[in-house]
């Protein structure tokens, strides 16, 4: 069956005679077509071409199909079910047979073929993928009190007494979204920032526990499955040793190595790593007829049926006691697992409830992560140092010269909160202390290690370690602050914060550079960064910086102009405005000016923005100095726009509601969430500005006031009708 030289030669002559492409590589004698490796026809897209199918004998096609099915089955037996039926050598022989068939008949090479798992030649980069439905994060609970508060919020929201939950282990890997069309894996994307991720399909295909084709047949024609990719613990150390031997830096922890492995541009490299994945949910699906199971647990069963690896450690729980029991079990079983987990995820089982509960910001109300207590280690505390923050507050922190290995990373600093905290815990420099780090949280010093004598004589310095001026002890706030308006540290810190990773991410502008720029009076506030180009010569001469680093810095500053609005807002250092809040504000107001013009009411109208954040934003923009910064930024061309989530398009934008009394269909909170989701605002007092008062059973004085002020009143039926109309329209 092998391609003969004559065949190719004839094909080339055929091309010269202008024969259609599909026939080009067919030998007239046997119709087995051959395709040179680099021919465009030899891509995955060509596999279904009807002319190609014609060119291969039925027998060959059947054998290839049989091999694909067999190999897929054995891969699943080994990697998903841990029940191999054949030896590695037998498996290799089957694989080689399929590979050689596909080499001869490229049209047999389907995207779901097990041969695709060995990886493809390097890509130049990853394509960006906008997720059809964003990938969210989880809120956390740390103990029984948090847990019962979470549970209560749900019962109150839904006005129910109880609900079923599913507990799962929280895998410490990285999230992935897999799209299947007609049962075939067509795309694998990383979570990224939740809205856009990277297309890592070629790499995903190399992970053997991920099905390339689904089984069972009862799957929707299009669906997205979500889960967590991880690097097994056992392989991790050996893998790192090999890296070090090859002169490469070791990975910090299995999670980083999973992430690094999945983001290899050469998927053949990914194929060499023992990645695996546990799938835990369906992101979205499109189906004509049959719907999916209406519970999360039912959907996990469906995922298992379709061939996914679903974590066997799943517990149903109907009460908080059962959740606590599951959490204790997960914790005690943690070390025996072959992968790292950092807690337990609790989910509302009923999908109908999940839909009603919806989200707050980026977190679903219907799930939460019950974290494990943090890992603790002991270390010598070399020094207690003091830093001065953006607001002038003096904060003591522990310094470890050698570094401490805890929670999967090496830390040199750990937070100590404040003076009272250090005394209460009995910590002193030179002691052996207990250090802990919970997940992504900053490490902390818990107290002296057993056997050490606690000491309670620590005092913060009386003078600002930066400017040398006397500091102010604010007893109420338990904060010691440098109140010297000219203390350079606050401005410096803000510049550093502005350039930081979570904000404008300006390469080359860290703490040292911020100090230099500020002290040399080149940059007084963050907006001055964008006119720094005018001082290029001075910079080069000045601080042993050199031309290259100065130009890199200037390029970094220039590039930061295209950072999204949310990052710019985070960078400004407005109290309570960072990360998610900044995104909420950016998405709603679209520009710096848009936010500047927002009123407190405009702000609190956003689902997830409360009065505290609103007040802080309004306050920040009311300061003249800050207005100047905004003007300077805009003048320098730093004016990112975000596509507004069309507030004016929302049907109830500008309408103010008051909800009173008890309703049959919705709890008050649920009704309020609905109103906000349609753009309306909810307030607690009826006034002349109120657009509608929604009145349930047994309303109180708000109803009387509404009647008195002649505010339109909606009873439950009218409210539901109005809701239906708008939700149907949007
Ligand atoms: S459900 C709505 N289940 O944890 C959020 N997530 O902090 C849906 N994770 O990025 C997530 N194990 O990748 C869920 N059993 C599990 C999980 C899990 C790990 C990760 C997930 C997400 C992060 C959320």
XYZ file of C-alpha atoms and ligand atoms in Angstrom:
754
model
C 0.000 0.000 0.000
C 2.991 2.295 0.328
C 3.216 5.268 -1.956
C 5.509 4.650 -4.820
C 7.739 7.156 -6.468
C 5.908 6.506 -9.695
C 2.651 7.465 -8.029
C 3.956 10.821 -6.949
C 5.607 11.444 -10.288
C 2.346 10.692 -12.036
C 0.509 12.941 -9.675
C 2.869 15.799 -10.401
C 2.322 15.277 -14.095
C -1.385 15.261 -13.370
C -1.090 18.658 -11.725
C 0.755 19.896 -14.774
C -2.151 18.726 -16.917
C -4.521 20.727 -14.713
C -6.378 17.845 -13.085
C -8.423 18.752 -10.001
C -6.463 18.730 -6.763
C -8.315 15.878 -5.130
C -7.184 13.488 -7.788
C -3.673 14.763 -8.023
C -2.045 12.184 -5.861
C -3.990 9.137 -6.930
C -2.348 6.363 -8.838
C -4.695 5.289 -11.542
C -3.931 1.622 -10.877
C -5.028 1.166 -7.287
C -6.564 4.501 -6.208
C -4.608 4.592 -2.985
C -3.751 8.163 -2.817
C -0.548 9.474 -1.335
C 0.060 12.915 -0.044
C 3.466 14.454 0.559
C 3.969 15.440 4.199
C 3.893 19.137 3.540
C 0.988 19.175 1.120
C -1.870 21.379 2.317
C -4.204 18.434 1.867
C -2.342 16.728 4.657
C -4.018 18.772 7.322
C -6.709 17.760 9.722
C -9.284 19.690 7.745
C -9.006 17.407 4.762
C -10.006 14.263 6.578
C -13.633 14.377 5.636
C -13.198 15.241 1.994
C -15.424 12.906 -0.038
C -12.871 12.401 -2.798
C -10.325 11.198 -0.311
C -12.723 8.726 1.185
C -13.287 7.306 -2.237
C -9.604 6.801 -2.754
C -9.038 4.319 0.093
C -10.353 0.805 0.138
C -13.178 -0.031 2.481
C -11.031 -2.647 4.139
C -8.334 -0.122 5.012
C -10.855 2.361 6.264
C -12.512 -0.233 8.434
C -9.238 -1.342 9.902
C -8.249 2.249 10.714
C -11.604 2.854 12.354
C -11.246 -0.350 14.323
C -7.767 0.629 15.484
C -8.950 4.077 16.483
C -11.757 2.611 18.554
C -9.537 -0.023 20.123
C -6.745 2.378 20.959
C -9.169 4.942 22.365
C -10.683 2.224 24.502
C -7.296 1.140 25.826
C -6.271 4.730 26.495
C -9.454 5.178 28.477
C -8.972 1.890 30.342
C -5.477 2.933 31.323
C -5.760 6.676 31.918
C -9.348 7.171 33.046
C -10.359 3.888 34.634
C -6.923 2.583 35.725
C -7.849 -0.900 34.455
C -5.484 -1.739 31.576
C -6.313 -4.872 29.561
C -3.221 -5.087 27.369
C 0.525 -4.654 27.839
C 2.415 -1.547 26.784
C 4.035 -3.532 23.952
C 0.663 -4.642 22.578
C -0.569 -1.072 22.797
C 2.516 0.198 20.961
C 2.012 -2.329 18.177
C -1.589 -1.194 17.616
C -0.510 2.423 17.658
C 2.250 1.799 15.107
C -0.181 0.047 12.804
C -2.577 2.981 12.902
C 0.251 5.460 12.422
C 1.469 3.707 9.315
C -2.056 3.476 7.868
C -2.534 7.165 8.441
C 0.856 7.944 6.923
C -0.208 6.177 3.763
C -3.760 7.471 3.708
C -3.783 10.910 5.189
C -7.550 11.193 4.883
C -7.771 8.547 7.582
C -6.143 10.913 10.001
C -9.144 12.272 11.878
C -8.862 14.896 14.601
C -10.054 12.355 17.143
C -7.462 9.779 16.145
C -5.299 8.561 19.047
C -2.247 9.314 16.888
C -3.002 13.006 17.378
C -1.963 12.668 20.982
C 1.752 12.718 20.256
C 1.783 16.457 19.587
C 2.286 18.676 16.591
C 5.214 20.852 15.487
C 5.660 24.106 17.383
C 3.186 26.937 17.020
C 4.324 30.541 16.936
C 1.917 31.538 19.676
C -1.482 30.766 21.108
C -4.618 32.194 19.577
C -6.837 34.146 21.895
C -10.181 32.561 22.660
C -13.169 34.468 23.950
C -15.121 32.109 26.163
C -18.762 31.700 25.173
C -19.646 31.737 28.854
C -16.989 33.224 31.168
C -15.091 30.948 33.531
C -15.737 32.154 37.042
C -13.873 32.010 40.311
C -15.133 30.780 43.641
C -15.769 32.551 46.896
C -14.064 30.993 49.905
C -15.199 29.853 53.304
C -12.666 29.009 55.993
C -14.676 27.451 58.784
C -18.122 26.463 60.115
C -19.260 30.076 60.627
C -18.447 31.140 57.076
C -19.989 27.952 55.812
C -23.284 28.413 57.581
C -23.391 32.056 56.447
C -22.992 30.862 52.842
C -25.746 28.307 53.371
C -28.032 30.883 54.949
C -27.566 33.356 52.111
C -28.825 30.668 49.761
C -31.825 29.611 51.834
C -32.762 33.268 52.253
C -32.286 34.069 48.605
C -34.425 31.167 47.481
C -36.731 31.256 50.504
C -36.334 27.548 51.122
C -35.380 25.581 54.224
C -32.931 23.141 52.774
C -31.229 22.118 49.573
C -28.972 19.305 48.427
C -25.284 19.898 47.925
C -22.456 18.110 46.192
C -18.961 18.232 47.671
C -15.902 17.758 45.471
C -12.194 18.080 46.069
C -10.730 21.344 44.853
C -7.902 20.374 42.547
C -4.923 22.691 42.600
C -4.218 22.778 38.900
C -5.442 24.995 36.128
C -8.883 25.377 34.676
C -9.628 24.298 31.149
C -12.633 24.536 28.830
C -13.090 21.791 26.213
C -15.466 22.225 23.289
C -16.960 19.161 21.594
C -18.880 19.226 18.332
C -20.777 16.090 17.441
C -18.765 14.311 20.078
C -15.342 15.322 18.729
C -12.942 17.537 20.665
C -12.530 20.688 18.588
C -11.027 23.091 21.054
C -9.291 23.275 24.396
C -8.794 26.683 25.963
C -7.190 27.887 29.169
C -9.142 29.993 31.611
C -6.981 33.091 31.077
C -8.680 35.982 32.813
C -11.979 34.119 32.705
C -13.270 36.073 29.716
C -10.515 35.300 27.243
C -8.077 32.426 27.381
C -5.607 30.753 25.041
C -6.284 28.090 22.458
C -4.204 25.112 23.598
C -6.023 22.427 21.588
C -2.873 20.761 20.266
C -1.563 20.401 23.804
C -4.873 19.187 25.184
C -4.950 16.410 22.581
C -1.797 14.977 24.141
C -3.502 14.442 27.509
C -4.624 10.855 27.413
C -7.371 11.090 30.019
C -9.191 13.645 27.876
C -11.415 11.946 25.287
C -10.896 13.051 21.693
C -14.273 11.499 20.876
C -17.130 11.072 23.304
C -18.835 7.823 24.058
C -22.429 6.916 24.716
C -24.154 8.981 22.062
C -26.505 10.839 24.407
C -24.298 13.946 24.483
C -25.511 17.272 23.075
C -24.266 18.099 19.553
C -22.295 21.045 20.915
C -21.054 21.319 24.443
C -18.289 22.705 26.551
C -16.890 20.669 29.410
C -14.838 22.225 32.175
C -12.308 20.814 34.527
C -8.898 21.066 36.035
C -5.608 19.941 34.498
C -2.981 18.834 36.970
C 0.534 17.455 37.182
C 0.642 14.290 39.326
C 2.613 14.686 42.548
C 4.679 11.547 42.072
C 6.054 12.673 38.738
C 6.737 16.178 39.906
C 10.015 15.706 41.792
C 11.563 13.476 39.150
C 10.499 15.932 36.479
C 12.089 18.843 38.331
C 15.323 16.927 38.882
C 15.538 16.353 35.168
C 14.946 20.017 34.494
C 17.715 21.049 36.850
C 20.053 18.466 35.283
C 19.312 20.085 31.918
C 20.130 23.513 33.283
C 16.491 24.631 33.468
C 14.919 26.271 36.515
C 12.737 23.913 38.558
C 9.000 24.574 38.812
C 7.833 25.920 42.177
C 4.936 23.499 42.609
C 2.789 21.033 40.637
C 0.281 23.726 39.735
C 2.932 25.893 38.070
C 4.325 22.895 36.272
C 0.855 21.983 34.958
C 0.419 25.500 33.712
C 3.906 25.604 32.182
C 3.396 22.233 30.516
C 0.068 23.145 29.002
C 1.459 26.351 27.586
C 4.305 24.763 25.626
C 4.358 26.046 22.067
C 5.682 22.674 20.978
C 2.937 20.226 21.871
C 5.374 17.319 21.467
C 6.920 18.687 24.646
C 3.535 18.670 26.399
C 3.054 15.085 25.238
C 6.132 14.059 27.237
C 4.629 15.307 30.490
C 2.248 13.194 32.539
C -0.596 15.730 32.657
C -4.085 14.541 33.526
C -7.434 16.209 34.001
C -10.492 15.861 36.199
C -13.659 17.243 34.655
C -16.234 18.817 36.934
C -18.891 20.702 34.997
C -20.626 21.553 31.743
C -19.965 25.156 30.776
C -22.679 25.395 28.116
C -24.402 23.157 25.597
C -26.639 23.313 22.581
C -29.154 20.549 22.120
C -32.169 20.144 19.895
C -34.339 17.904 21.945
C -33.257 16.178 25.105
C -32.069 18.324 27.917
C -29.265 17.374 30.240
C -29.887 16.053 33.748
C -31.281 18.765 36.001
C -28.840 18.138 38.833
C -25.105 18.653 39.067
C -24.658 15.090 40.323
C -26.630 13.789 37.328
C -24.396 15.768 35.006
C -21.269 14.348 36.627
C -22.675 10.885 35.880
C -23.288 11.911 32.280
C -19.694 13.169 31.995
C -18.471 9.807 33.268
C -20.645 8.002 30.724
C -19.238 10.105 27.897
C -15.721 9.015 28.818
C -14.438 11.826 30.992
C -12.378 11.317 34.070
C -14.592 12.549 36.892
C -13.113 12.597 40.355
C -14.452 9.624 42.337
C -14.294 11.621 45.550
C -17.722 13.209 45.344
C -20.086 13.413 48.307
C -23.742 14.299 48.410
C -24.638 16.381 51.431
C -28.024 17.567 52.586
C -26.915 19.294 55.792
C -24.051 21.399 57.099
C -23.026 18.517 59.353
C -22.621 16.322 56.308
C -20.524 19.033 54.622
C -18.292 19.305 57.698
C -17.863 15.547 57.741
C -16.946 15.519 54.054
C -14.464 18.344 54.636
C -12.799 16.456 57.486
C -12.604 13.330 55.286
C -11.141 15.257 52.384
C -8.541 16.796 54.682
C -7.495 13.502 56.192
C -7.352 11.823 52.787
C -5.452 14.690 51.189
C -1.918 13.330 51.453
C -2.901 9.955 50.032
C -4.015 11.471 46.736
C -1.715 11.536 43.754
C -2.383 15.221 43.129
C -2.594 18.395 45.143
C -5.876 19.692 46.439
C -6.342 22.938 48.308
C -9.822 22.523 49.680
C -13.268 21.235 48.924
C -15.811 22.761 46.549
C -19.455 22.774 47.656
C -22.078 23.146 44.955
C -25.860 23.445 44.987
C -27.020 20.253 43.297
C -30.204 21.511 41.650
C -29.363 23.282 38.364
C -32.656 25.196 38.508
C -31.576 26.638 41.856
C -28.124 27.377 40.420
C -29.695 29.392 37.617
C -31.870 31.346 40.001
C -28.981 32.044 42.358
C -26.761 33.396 39.579
C -23.579 35.360 40.276
C -22.190 38.246 42.260
C -19.359 39.820 40.298
C -17.235 36.919 39.119
C -18.402 34.394 41.689
C -21.445 32.167 41.605
C -23.740 32.278 44.612
C -24.377 28.568 44.166
C -20.867 27.307 44.922
C -18.037 28.056 47.274
C -14.621 26.677 48.156
C -14.164 25.353 51.674
C -10.450 25.874 52.140
C -8.135 23.688 54.171
C -6.228 25.075 57.105
C -2.881 26.339 55.833
C 0.382 24.421 55.943
C 2.666 25.471 58.816
C 6.455 25.294 59.140
C 8.984 26.657 61.630
C 11.835 29.005 60.783
C 14.199 31.462 62.451
C 12.853 35.006 62.332
C 15.896 37.073 61.441
C 14.448 40.531 61.723
C 11.247 42.487 62.174
C 11.292 45.203 59.524
C 8.872 48.056 58.963
C 7.406 49.244 55.682
C 5.436 52.394 54.970
C 2.444 51.982 52.709
C 0.616 54.085 50.190
C -1.482 55.641 52.935
C 1.472 56.261 55.266
C 0.637 53.339 57.569
C 3.654 51.676 59.202
C 3.443 47.918 58.863
C 5.842 45.535 60.536
C 6.817 42.413 58.649
C 8.958 39.381 59.324
C 12.131 38.965 57.316
C 13.769 35.578 56.665
C 17.228 35.883 55.218
C 17.419 32.321 53.920
C 13.826 31.988 52.823
C 11.184 29.584 54.131
C 9.602 26.793 52.079
C 5.882 26.873 52.827
C 2.664 26.235 50.910
C 4.579 25.360 47.769
C 6.709 28.515 47.536
C 9.813 30.035 49.120
C 9.084 33.203 51.053
C 11.419 35.794 52.522
C 8.787 37.998 54.078
C 5.681 37.349 56.098
C 3.104 39.778 57.319
C 2.839 40.688 60.985
C -0.154 43.076 60.797
C 0.601 45.563 63.587
C 2.335 46.218 66.878
C -0.436 44.831 69.098
C -0.621 41.700 67.015
C 3.098 41.020 67.450
C 2.871 41.497 71.217
C -0.260 39.444 71.543
C 1.361 36.598 69.680
C 4.598 36.987 71.662
C 6.873 37.226 68.643
C 10.410 38.634 68.672
C 13.367 38.768 66.291
C 15.850 35.913 66.689
C 13.157 33.405 67.742
C 12.065 30.255 65.971
C 8.540 30.988 64.753
C 5.668 29.202 63.010
C 4.995 30.435 59.479
C 1.890 29.578 57.467
C 0.626 30.271 53.995
C -2.889 29.544 52.816
C -3.195 29.153 49.070
C -2.582 32.403 47.283
C -2.569 34.418 50.484
C 0.483 36.273 51.818
C 2.382 34.195 54.386
C 1.900 34.992 58.047
C 3.792 34.433 61.277
C 1.498 32.571 63.650
C 3.584 32.734 66.833
C 6.731 31.434 68.511
C 7.561 27.797 67.809
C 7.012 25.339 70.669
C 9.802 25.678 73.229
C 10.414 29.382 72.535
C 9.602 31.912 75.260
C 6.985 34.402 74.073
C 8.007 38.079 74.376
C 5.679 41.036 74.377
C 7.993 44.012 74.181
C 7.879 44.870 70.508
C 7.299 48.522 69.614
C 7.114 50.208 66.262
C 9.649 52.996 65.722
C 8.644 56.532 66.788
C 9.923 57.922 63.542
C 8.991 57.195 59.980
C 11.687 54.893 58.628
C 11.489 56.781 55.331
C 11.363 60.501 56.139
C 12.467 60.472 59.771
C 9.507 62.581 60.968
C 7.630 61.623 64.141
C 4.775 59.212 63.508
C 1.205 59.390 64.825
C -0.306 56.593 66.890
C -3.983 56.329 66.075
C -5.358 54.297 68.960
C -8.797 53.814 67.413
C -7.550 52.425 64.202
C -4.678 50.479 65.761
C -2.547 52.047 63.058
C 0.697 53.989 63.293
C 0.969 56.449 60.470
C 3.470 58.810 58.964
C 1.406 61.968 58.502
C 4.100 64.031 56.870
C 2.387 65.244 53.722
C 5.766 65.529 52.067
C 6.912 62.042 53.048
C 7.909 60.694 49.684
C 6.875 57.160 50.408
C 3.188 57.466 49.641
C 3.731 58.919 46.205
C 6.492 56.422 45.520
C 4.343 53.518 46.579
C 1.516 54.695 44.410
C 3.816 54.912 41.397
C 5.079 51.420 42.173
C 1.527 50.151 42.615
C 0.435 51.812 39.375
C 3.202 50.040 37.480
C 2.570 46.723 39.247
C 1.441 43.417 37.808
C -2.232 43.819 38.702
C -2.320 47.344 37.306
C -0.506 48.829 34.299
C 2.197 46.135 34.382
C 5.096 48.356 33.333
C 8.238 46.334 32.942
C 11.299 47.836 34.589
C 9.327 50.051 36.939
C 9.596 48.463 40.361
C 10.263 49.851 43.804
C 13.810 51.052 43.084
C 12.931 52.819 39.875
C 9.882 54.466 41.473
C 12.137 55.873 44.202
C 14.662 57.168 41.687
C 12.048 58.794 39.464
C 10.359 60.407 42.412
C 13.521 61.600 44.164
C 14.876 63.079 40.965
C 11.581 64.970 40.650
C 10.961 63.466 37.240
C 7.695 61.900 38.331
C 5.498 63.504 40.991
C 2.353 61.520 40.273
C 1.433 58.588 38.073
C 0.407 60.774 35.132
C 3.945 62.213 34.919
C 5.167 58.801 33.779
C 3.694 59.495 30.367
C 5.795 62.593 29.807
C 8.972 60.898 30.981
C 10.097 60.461 27.368
C 11.094 64.147 27.393
C 13.735 63.330 30.016
C 15.326 60.433 28.183
C 18.799 61.997 28.018
C 18.736 62.958 31.662
C 17.705 59.445 32.652
C 20.505 57.873 30.667
C 23.138 60.116 32.222
C 21.718 59.967 35.673
C 21.530 56.641 37.386
C 23.851 54.035 35.992
C 20.833 52.966 33.982
C 22.209 52.835 30.495
C 20.468 53.493 27.250
C 18.948 50.065 26.868
C 17.212 49.935 30.197
C 15.947 53.494 29.844
C 14.531 52.734 26.407
C 12.971 49.542 27.723
C 11.363 51.468 30.537
C 10.013 54.101 28.150
C 8.739 51.410 25.818
C 7.073 49.692 28.771
C 5.372 52.930 29.759
C 4.222 53.534 26.192
C 2.898 49.983 25.908
C 0.937 50.375 29.130
C -1.292 52.916 27.377
C -3.122 50.036 25.835
C -3.880 48.337 29.139
C -7.604 47.994 29.687
C -9.483 50.556 31.726
C -9.951 48.168 34.635
C -6.209 47.988 35.150
C -5.821 51.726 34.952
C -8.515 52.089 37.603
C -6.795 49.522 39.834
C -3.569 51.463 39.431
C -4.965 54.775 40.625
C -5.090 53.462 44.175
C -8.723 54.357 44.856
C -9.650 52.707 48.148
C -11.563 49.423 47.569
C -11.105 49.651 43.793
C -8.911 46.836 42.537
C -9.315 43.602 40.635
C -12.961 42.692 40.332
C -14.390 46.007 41.461
C -12.277 47.812 38.899
C -13.644 45.479 36.228
C -17.208 46.073 37.297
C -16.715 49.825 37.137
C -14.839 49.733 33.843
C -17.502 47.588 32.212
C -20.270 49.874 33.383
C -18.780 53.330 32.747
C -16.451 52.615 29.858
C -13.939 55.436 30.369
C -12.187 57.534 33.018
C -14.504 60.455 32.300
C -17.511 58.178 32.411
C -16.577 57.043 35.894
C -15.702 60.574 36.976
C -19.236 61.716 36.117
C -20.898 58.826 37.941
C -22.998 59.612 40.983
C -23.248 57.469 44.088
C -26.576 56.127 42.817
C -25.117 55.236 39.430
C -22.435 53.304 41.240
C -24.594 51.374 43.665
C -26.878 50.424 40.789
C -24.181 47.940 39.768
C -24.698 44.452 41.049
C -21.733 43.894 43.358
C -21.005 47.571 44.146
C -22.112 48.672 47.588
C -22.193 52.075 49.308
C -18.661 51.723 50.703
C -17.077 51.373 47.269
C -19.359 54.017 45.792
C -18.423 56.546 48.484
C -14.749 55.882 48.001
C -14.953 56.411 44.228
C -16.950 59.614 44.533
C -14.557 60.873 47.197
C -11.496 60.132 45.095
C -12.772 61.995 42.057
C -13.846 64.959 44.185
C -10.236 65.818 45.068
C -8.755 68.462 42.837
C -5.350 66.786 42.797
C -6.925 63.604 41.497
C -8.937 65.454 38.860
C -5.652 66.899 37.631
C -4.177 63.424 37.403
C -7.162 62.295 35.330
C -6.808 65.304 33.012
C -3.075 64.772 32.623
C -3.554 61.084 31.854
C -6.134 61.812 29.187
C -3.992 64.580 27.684
C -1.085 62.108 27.478
C -3.278 59.648 25.585
C -3.929 57.313 28.509
C -7.643 57.014 28.038
C -8.569 53.381 27.534
C -12.123 52.626 26.620
C -13.969 49.544 27.590
C -16.956 48.327 25.753
C -19.727 49.335 28.048
C -22.170 46.687 29.015
C -24.644 49.001 27.392
C -26.316 50.443 30.439
C -28.683 52.537 28.363
C -29.707 49.407 26.539
C -30.769 47.742 29.727
C -34.514 48.089 29.939
C -34.717 49.441 33.479
C -31.755 51.801 33.483
C -32.705 54.963 35.323
C -35.645 53.351 37.122
C -35.629 53.236 40.906
C -37.429 50.479 42.726
C -38.398 49.860 46.312
C -39.418 46.321 47.247
C -41.651 45.728 50.249
C -43.739 42.870 51.640
C -43.500 39.156 50.976
C -43.799 37.672 47.488
C -44.751 34.177 46.446
C -42.340 33.654 43.560
C -39.259 35.496 44.690
C -37.520 36.343 47.892
C -36.880 40.025 48.342
C -33.179 39.574 47.603
C -33.892 37.630 44.485
C -36.293 40.328 43.276
C -33.665 42.970 43.980
C -31.046 41.015 42.062
C -33.455 40.738 39.111
C -34.075 44.472 39.117
C -30.359 45.222 39.162
C -29.677 42.751 36.396
C -32.078 44.712 34.192
C -30.317 47.971 34.986
C -32.642 49.308 37.687
C -31.596 50.597 41.103
C -33.027 49.423 44.367
C -33.360 51.671 47.357
C -34.817 51.156 50.781
C -36.817 54.354 51.137
C -39.745 55.592 49.088
C -39.385 59.144 47.824
C -40.613 61.338 45.017
C -37.786 59.936 42.898
C -38.953 56.327 43.251
C -40.238 54.944 39.943
C -42.070 51.876 41.272
C -42.827 50.294 44.603
C -43.123 46.519 44.310
C -45.580 45.335 46.923
C -45.921 41.781 48.196
C -48.155 40.435 50.930
C -48.305 42.304 54.246
C -46.414 45.401 53.161
C -45.418 47.946 55.771
C -45.291 51.703 55.891
C -43.508 51.886 52.535
C -46.751 50.991 50.866
C -48.599 53.782 52.672
C -45.895 56.226 51.710
C -46.075 55.133 48.087
C -49.822 55.768 48.100
C -49.307 59.159 49.716
C -46.609 60.227 47.239
C -48.560 58.725 44.344
C -45.668 56.518 43.310
C -46.755 53.785 40.872
C -47.335 50.494 42.664
C -46.718 47.043 41.221
C -48.244 44.050 42.926
C -46.534 40.704 42.513
C -48.425 39.718 39.370
C -47.721 43.056 37.699
C -44.072 42.886 38.693
C -43.698 39.364 37.305
C -45.375 40.395 34.092
C -43.044 43.366 33.723
C -40.050 41.115 34.434
C -41.176 38.513 31.934
C -41.617 41.105 29.258
C -38.122 42.533 29.709
C -36.348 39.241 30.165
C -38.068 37.849 27.128
C -36.987 40.869 25.117
C -33.350 40.919 26.175
S -16.277 24.559 40.019
C -18.071 28.709 39.149
N -15.062 22.460 40.936
O -11.077 26.362 41.323
C -16.746 28.172 39.374
N -13.747 24.368 40.408
O -11.535 29.218 42.376
C -16.757 26.788 38.915
N -11.367 24.067 40.761
O -10.671 28.132 38.448
C -15.663 26.055 39.428
N -11.453 21.993 41.480
O -10.523 25.684 38.070
C -14.924 23.714 40.505
N -14.122 20.512 41.744
C -13.981 21.758 41.296
C -12.722 22.387 41.213
C -12.651 23.708 40.769
C -10.661 23.016 41.207
C -10.801 25.380 40.372
C -11.381 25.935 39.109
C -11.501 27.411 39.294
C -11.069 27.612 40.689
C -12.085 28.525 41.338
